[in-house]
mmCIF file of C-alpha atoms and ligand atoms in Angstrom:
data_model
loop_
_atom_site.group_PDB
_atom_site.id
_atom_site.type_symbol
_atom_site.label_atom_id
_atom_site.label_comp_id
_atom_site.label_asym_id
_atom_site.label_seq_id
_atom_site.Cartn_x
_atom_site.Cartn_y
_atom_site.Cartn_z
ATOM 1 C CA MET A 1 -7.002 79.124 -30.516
ATOM 2 C CA LYS A 2 -4.195 79.997 -32.960
ATOM 3 C CA ARG A 3 -4.304 78.733 -36.524
ATOM 4 C CA ASN A 4 -1.994 79.390 -39.448
ATOM 5 C CA ILE A 5 -4.093 78.755 -42.531
ATOM 6 C CA ILE A 6 -3.694 79.029 -46.288
ATOM 7 C CA LEU A 7 -6.930 79.399 -48.260
ATOM 8 C CA PHE A 8 -6.306 78.051 -51.724
ATOM 9 C CA GLY A 9 -8.563 77.879 -54.727
ATOM 10 C CA PRO A 10 -9.260 79.470 -58.110
ATOM 11 C CA PRO A 11 -10.323 83.098 -58.474
ATOM 12 C CA GLY A 12 -13.995 83.168 -57.509
ATOM 13 C CA ALA A 13 -13.767 80.159 -55.205
ATOM 14 C CA GLY A 14 -15.006 82.416 -52.418
ATOM 15 C CA LYS A 15 -11.795 82.872 -50.482
ATOM 16 C CA GLY A 16 -12.781 86.329 -49.332
ATOM 17 C CA THR A 17 -16.234 85.281 -48.276
ATOM 18 C CA PHE A 18 -14.973 82.186 -46.518
ATOM 19 C CA SER A 19 -12.349 84.263 -44.699
ATOM 20 C CA GLY A 20 -15.233 86.334 -43.302
ATOM 21 C CA GLN A 21 -16.904 83.123 -42.044
ATOM 22 C CA ILE A 22 -13.687 81.967 -40.410
ATOM 23 C CA LEU A 23 -13.310 85.424 -38.768
ATOM 24 C CA LYS A 24 -16.662 85.007 -37.059
ATOM 25 C CA ILE A 25 -15.333 81.927 -35.350
ATOM 26 C CA LEU A 26 -11.740 83.094 -34.774
ATOM 27 C CA PRO A 27 -12.183 86.882 -34.467
ATOM 28 C CA ASP A 28 -8.527 87.626 -33.702
ATOM 29 C CA ILE A 29 -7.039 85.727 -36.632
ATOM 30 C CA VAL A 30 -5.388 88.091 -39.174
ATOM 31 C CA HIS A 31 -6.748 88.005 -42.697
ATOM 32 C CA ILE A 32 -4.004 88.698 -45.246
ATOM 33 C CA SER A 33 -5.293 88.965 -48.810
ATOM 34 C CA THR A 34 -2.492 89.726 -51.287
ATOM 35 C CA GLY A 35 -5.058 90.743 -53.921
ATOM 36 C CA ASP A 36 -6.611 93.269 -51.510
ATOM 37 C CA LEU A 37 -3.158 94.527 -50.537
ATOM 38 C CA PHE A 38 -2.280 95.076 -54.172
ATOM 39 C CA ARG A 39 -5.610 96.842 -54.910
ATOM 40 C CA TYR A 40 -4.976 99.102 -51.881
ATOM 41 C CA ASN A 41 -1.446 99.922 -53.117
ATOM 42 C CA LEU A 42 -2.723 100.527 -56.616
ATOM 43 C CA LYS A 43 -5.394 102.938 -55.419
ATOM 44 C CA ASN A 44 -2.866 104.851 -53.383
ATOM 45 C CA ASN A 45 -0.220 104.905 -56.135
ATOM 46 C CA THR A 46 2.456 103.434 -53.872
ATOM 47 C CA PRO A 47 5.697 101.971 -55.365
ATOM 48 C CA ILE A 48 4.291 98.469 -54.895
ATOM 49 C CA GLY A 49 1.074 99.490 -56.644
ATOM 50 C CA LEU A 50 2.958 100.897 -59.550
ATOM 51 C CA LYS A 51 5.030 97.706 -59.884
ATOM 52 C CA ALA A 52 1.913 95.511 -59.683
ATOM 53 C CA LYS A 53 -0.376 97.371 -62.063
ATOM 54 C CA GLU A 54 0.791 96.126 -65.437
ATOM 55 C CA TYR A 55 0.554 92.468 -64.281
ATOM 56 C CA MET A 56 -2.805 92.852 -62.563
ATOM 57 C CA ASP A 57 -4.317 94.538 -65.619
ATOM 58 C CA LYS A 58 -3.445 91.434 -67.695
ATOM 59 C CA GLY A 59 -4.502 88.934 -65.051
ATOM 60 C CA ALA A 60 -0.868 87.805 -64.769
ATOM 61 C CA LEU A 61 0.987 87.156 -61.540
ATOM 62 C CA VAL A 62 3.012 89.941 -59.955
ATOM 63 C CA PRO A 63 6.701 88.910 -59.674
ATOM 64 C CA ASP A 64 7.459 86.667 -56.716
ATOM 65 C CA GLU A 65 9.947 89.023 -55.047
ATOM 66 C CA VAL A 66 7.395 91.815 -54.836
ATOM 67 C CA VAL A 67 4.677 89.598 -53.322
ATOM 68 C CA ILE A 68 7.049 87.825 -50.943
ATOM 69 C CA GLU A 69 8.365 91.034 -49.419
ATOM 70 C CA MET A 70 4.844 92.392 -48.979
ATOM 71 C CA VAL A 71 3.740 89.255 -47.168
ATOM 72 C CA ARG A 72 6.900 89.135 -45.064
ATOM 73 C CA ASP A 73 6.060 92.595 -43.686
ATOM 74 C CA LYS A 74 2.554 91.467 -42.801
ATOM 75 C CA LEU A 75 3.606 88.260 -41.123
ATOM 76 C CA ASN A 76 6.189 90.072 -39.041
ATOM 77 C CA THR A 77 3.664 91.578 -36.634
ATOM 78 C CA GLU A 78 2.845 90.698 -33.025
ATOM 79 C CA GLU A 79 -0.777 90.303 -33.966
ATOM 80 C CA VAL A 80 0.017 87.549 -36.459
ATOM 81 C CA LYS A 81 2.516 85.882 -34.087
ATOM 82 C CA ASN A 82 -0.096 85.768 -31.327
ATOM 83 C CA ASN A 83 -3.269 85.018 -33.233
ATOM 84 C CA GLY A 84 -2.294 83.296 -36.476
ATOM 85 C CA TYR A 85 -3.381 84.157 -39.997
ATOM 86 C CA ILE A 86 -5.497 83.296 -42.990
ATOM 87 C CA LEU A 87 -3.427 83.709 -46.134
ATOM 88 C CA ASP A 88 -5.815 84.421 -48.969
ATOM 89 C CA GLY A 89 -4.278 84.435 -52.447
ATOM 90 C CA PHE A 90 -0.759 83.529 -51.301
ATOM 91 C CA PRO A 91 1.272 81.459 -52.070
ATOM 92 C CA ARG A 92 0.458 81.157 -55.733
ATOM 93 C CA THR A 93 3.809 79.710 -56.948
ATOM 94 C CA LEU A 94 6.265 77.195 -55.607
ATOM 95 C CA LYS A 95 8.818 79.906 -55.058
ATOM 96 C CA GLN A 96 6.351 81.761 -52.855
ATOM 97 C CA ALA A 97 5.600 78.554 -50.930
ATOM 98 C CA GLU A 98 9.285 77.917 -50.314
ATOM 99 C CA ALA A 99 9.817 81.483 -49.119
ATOM 100 C CA LEU A 100 6.779 81.136 -46.809
ATOM 101 C CA SER A 101 8.207 77.917 -45.262
ATOM 102 C CA LYS A 102 11.226 79.955 -44.179
ATOM 103 C CA MET A 103 9.032 82.579 -42.513
ATOM 104 C CA THR A 104 6.409 80.548 -40.666
ATOM 105 C CA LYS A 105 4.908 77.132 -40.047
ATOM 106 C CA VAL A 106 1.584 76.605 -41.847
ATOM 107 C CA ASP A 107 -0.912 74.370 -40.017
ATOM 108 C CA LEU A 108 -3.424 73.749 -42.783
ATOM 109 C CA LEU A 109 -4.171 74.418 -46.409
ATOM 110 C CA LEU A 110 -7.874 74.545 -47.199
ATOM 111 C CA LEU A 111 -8.558 73.888 -50.861
ATOM 112 C CA LEU A 112 -11.809 75.436 -52.011
ATOM 113 C CA GLU A 113 -13.202 73.411 -54.923
ATOM 114 C CA VAL A 114 -15.700 74.975 -57.337
ATOM 115 C CA SER A 115 -16.725 74.221 -60.939
ATOM 116 C CA ARG A 116 -15.741 76.599 -63.745
ATOM 117 C CA ASP A 117 -19.284 77.762 -64.652
ATOM 118 C CA ILE A 118 -20.031 78.706 -61.054
ATOM 119 C CA ILE A 119 -16.748 80.624 -60.956
ATOM 120 C CA MET A 120 -17.732 82.619 -64.044
ATOM 121 C CA LYS A 121 -21.092 83.564 -62.571
ATOM 122 C CA ARG A 122 -19.596 84.516 -59.248
ATOM 123 C CA ILE A 123 -16.837 86.649 -60.689
ATOM 124 C CA LEU A 124 -18.704 88.434 -63.435
ATOM 125 C CA GLY A 125 -21.419 89.425 -60.940
ATOM 126 C CA ARG A 126 -19.306 90.345 -57.969
ATOM 127 C CA PHE A 127 -18.907 93.824 -56.528
ATOM 128 C CA GLY A 128 -18.070 95.397 -53.211
ATOM 129 C CA CYS A 129 -19.024 98.212 -50.895
ATOM 130 C CA LYS A 130 -16.475 101.003 -51.314
ATOM 131 C CA LYS A 131 -16.920 102.056 -47.699
ATOM 132 C CA CYS A 132 -16.724 98.830 -45.634
ATOM 133 C CA GLY A 133 -15.481 96.282 -48.168
ATOM 134 C CA SER A 134 -18.481 93.874 -47.896
ATOM 135 C CA ILE A 135 -18.659 91.621 -50.943
ATOM 136 C CA TYR A 136 -21.860 91.019 -52.932
ATOM 137 C CA ASN A 137 -22.985 89.330 -56.115
ATOM 138 C CA LYS A 138 -25.453 90.895 -58.508
ATOM 139 C CA TRP A 139 -27.268 87.542 -59.105
ATOM 140 C CA THR A 140 -26.501 85.247 -56.227
ATOM 141 C CA LEU A 141 -25.912 87.524 -53.249
ATOM 142 C CA PRO A 142 -27.176 91.106 -53.640
ATOM 143 C CA PRO A 143 -27.610 93.360 -50.582
ATOM 144 C CA LYS A 144 -31.123 93.084 -49.103
ATOM 145 C CA GLU A 145 -32.422 96.556 -49.890
ATOM 146 C CA LYS A 146 -32.580 97.559 -53.573
ATOM 147 C CA LEU A 147 -32.527 101.309 -54.290
ATOM 148 C CA GLY A 148 -32.612 101.277 -58.113
ATOM 149 C CA ASP A 149 -31.016 99.747 -61.205
ATOM 150 C CA ASP A 150 -27.750 98.193 -60.058
ATOM 151 C CA LYS A 151 -27.978 100.135 -56.790
ATOM 152 C CA TRP A 152 -28.472 98.849 -53.253
ATOM 153 C CA LYS A 153 -27.981 99.785 -49.619
ATOM 154 C CA CYS A 154 -25.051 98.012 -47.968
ATOM 155 C CA ASP A 155 -26.288 95.435 -45.460
ATOM 156 C CA LYS A 156 -23.347 96.074 -43.198
ATOM 157 C CA CYS A 157 -22.661 99.842 -43.159
ATOM 158 C CA GLY A 158 -25.827 101.256 -44.803
ATOM 159 C CA SER A 159 -24.068 103.275 -47.499
ATOM 160 C CA ASP A 160 -25.108 103.165 -51.180
ATOM 161 C CA VAL A 161 -23.459 100.422 -53.211
ATOM 162 C CA VAL A 162 -23.451 100.405 -57.002
ATOM 163 C CA PHE A 163 -22.668 97.362 -59.159
ATOM 164 C CA GLU A 164 -19.195 97.990 -60.488
ATOM 165 C CA GLN A 165 -16.882 95.218 -61.592
ATOM 166 C CA ARG A 166 -13.309 94.986 -60.424
ATOM 167 C CA ALA A 167 -11.019 96.048 -63.276
ATOM 168 C CA ASP A 168 -9.679 92.479 -63.649
ATOM 169 C CA ASP A 169 -13.121 90.800 -63.373
ATOM 170 C CA ASN A 170 -13.860 90.652 -67.119
ATOM 171 C CA GLU A 171 -14.153 87.513 -69.237
ATOM 172 C CA ASP A 172 -10.767 87.657 -71.010
ATOM 173 C CA THR A 173 -8.747 88.437 -67.897
ATOM 174 C CA LEU A 174 -10.684 85.835 -66.008
ATOM 175 C CA ASN A 175 -9.886 83.080 -68.469
ATOM 176 C CA ASN A 176 -6.249 84.027 -68.209
ATOM 177 C CA ARG A 177 -6.353 84.025 -64.416
ATOM 178 C CA LEU A 178 -7.988 80.597 -64.398
ATOM 179 C CA ASP A 179 -5.323 79.220 -66.724
ATOM 180 C CA VAL A 180 -2.586 80.693 -64.558
ATOM 181 C CA TYR A 181 -4.241 79.171 -61.494
ATOM 182 C CA GLU A 182 -4.438 75.682 -62.973
ATOM 183 C CA GLU A 183 -0.834 75.778 -64.135
ATOM 184 C CA ASN A 184 0.419 76.728 -60.678
ATOM 185 C CA ALA A 185 -1.943 74.681 -58.580
ATOM 186 C CA LYS A 186 -0.475 71.247 -59.260
ATOM 187 C CA PRO A 187 3.059 71.715 -57.868
ATOM 188 C CA LEU A 188 1.685 73.755 -54.930
ATOM 189 C CA LEU A 189 -0.825 71.075 -53.978
ATOM 190 C CA GLU A 190 1.949 68.489 -54.189
ATOM 191 C CA TYR A 191 4.099 70.703 -51.940
ATOM 192 C CA TYR A 192 1.368 70.984 -49.303
ATOM 193 C CA LYS A 193 -0.161 67.523 -49.733
ATOM 194 C CA ASN A 194 0.344 66.492 -46.064
ATOM 195 C CA ILE A 195 -1.579 69.492 -44.721
ATOM 196 C CA THR A 196 -4.240 69.851 -47.460
ATOM 197 C CA LYS A 197 -7.919 69.522 -46.811
ATOM 198 C CA ALA A 198 -10.330 69.906 -49.764
ATOM 199 C CA ILE A 199 -13.810 71.280 -49.193
ATOM 200 C CA ASN A 200 -16.695 71.683 -51.592
ATOM 201 C CA ALA A 201 -16.991 75.465 -51.882
ATOM 202 C CA GLU A 202 -20.076 75.731 -54.050
ATOM 203 C CA ASN A 203 -22.227 76.399 -51.044
ATOM 204 C CA THR A 204 -19.973 77.665 -48.251
ATOM 205 C CA LEU A 205 -22.532 80.241 -47.159
ATOM 206 C CA LYS A 206 -24.690 77.356 -46.001
ATOM 207 C CA MET A 207 -21.957 75.945 -43.784
ATOM 208 C CA THR A 208 -22.729 76.033 -40.074
ATOM 209 C CA ASP A 209 -20.164 77.104 -37.454
ATOM 210 C CA ASP A 210 -19.645 73.425 -36.681
ATOM 211 C CA ASP A 211 -18.943 72.638 -40.330
ATOM 212 C CA ILE A 212 -16.395 75.407 -40.420
ATOM 213 C CA LYS A 213 -14.773 74.309 -37.152
ATOM 214 C CA LYS A 214 -14.516 70.809 -38.539
ATOM 215 C CA ALA A 215 -12.865 72.173 -41.738
ATOM 216 C CA LEU A 216 -10.414 74.124 -39.563
ATOM 217 C CA GLU A 217 -9.771 71.141 -37.369
ATOM 218 C CA ILE A 218 -10.510 73.058 -34.170
HETATM 219 P P1 AMP B 1 -6.880 88.158 -56.313
HETATM 220 O O1 AMP B 1 -7.753 89.228 -55.680
HETATM 221 O O2 AMP B 1 -6.330 87.203 -55.289
HETATM 222 O O3 AMP B 1 -7.550 87.458 -57.446
HETATM 223 O O4 AMP B 1 -5.615 88.921 -56.927
HETATM 224 C C1 AMP B 1 -5.699 89.877 -57.947
HETATM 225 C C2 AMP B 1 -4.388 90.008 -58.710
HETATM 226 O O5 AMP B 1 -3.365 90.401 -57.786
HETATM 227 C C3 AMP B 1 -3.887 88.717 -59.338
HETATM 228 O O6 AMP B 1 -4.457 88.485 -60.616
HETATM 229 C C4 AMP B 1 -2.397 88.996 -59.401
HETATM 230 O O7 AMP B 1 -2.097 89.914 -60.522
HETATM 231 C C5 AMP B 1 -2.124 89.761 -58.121
HETATM 232 N N1 AMP B 1 -1.764 88.809 -57.048
HETATM 233 C C6 AMP B 1 -2.458 88.581 -55.877
HETATM 234 N N2 AMP B 1 -1.857 87.659 -55.169
HETATM 235 C C7 AMP B 1 -0.715 87.284 -55.803
HETATM 236 C C8 AMP B 1 0.333 86.358 -55.574
HETATM 237 N N3 AMP B 1 0.365 85.593 -54.461
HETATM 238 N N4 AMP B 1 1.327 86.276 -56.483
HETATM 239 C C9 AMP B 1 1.311 87.031 -57.604
HETATM 240 N N5 AMP B 1 0.369 87.912 -57.909
HETATM 241 C C10 AMP B 1 -0.653 88.044 -57.016
#
């Protein structure tokens, strides 16, 4: 089953976690997270990473041209053409949406809805395993085995994971990111209104496979 999906929602809505849940049902679908791609480029000091850094540090959006070209490269692969994609964190502006329409036909936009105080808690507590990328939350979703203060064993790969916030997961940057999100969401949701499905994302981890299939319309 091939699906072309946009996951849309504020920072902390759980787009990464929900992508993982979708991947269990559609294992061949390609997960494209522009935030992850930027963090990868930043870590490896690539030209894209250098361009993105100053914006990411402030919680501002990276210029459209840079993001659009990065996504174009990813969409242009056989894997995506055959198996579809989950776009996570893209498009974030109308210009990005219009560029995307020229590259591919989107089947569905899933809007993850979450209240602001839950977002704060999720983001300020979130951290990830450096080795396998599994995502955890200090308060709501820690790994099962605790090894010490702010230190656990990764459920997935078994390596040590230490609570360490993402550089842009602090309160000031977060408020800015939420404002930026709200400003851009309106025109985007209008643009995609015919293919939008809203889901309550406060408890997505409790969703069964059937709930997720229903959300994906498969
Ligand atoms: P995220 O992990 O999706 O919250 O993204 C982290 C940061 O990467 C954002 O605050 C932006 O600076 C940048 N970014 C990710 N996706 C986009 C996008 N579609 N357009 C512009 N900037 C983006």
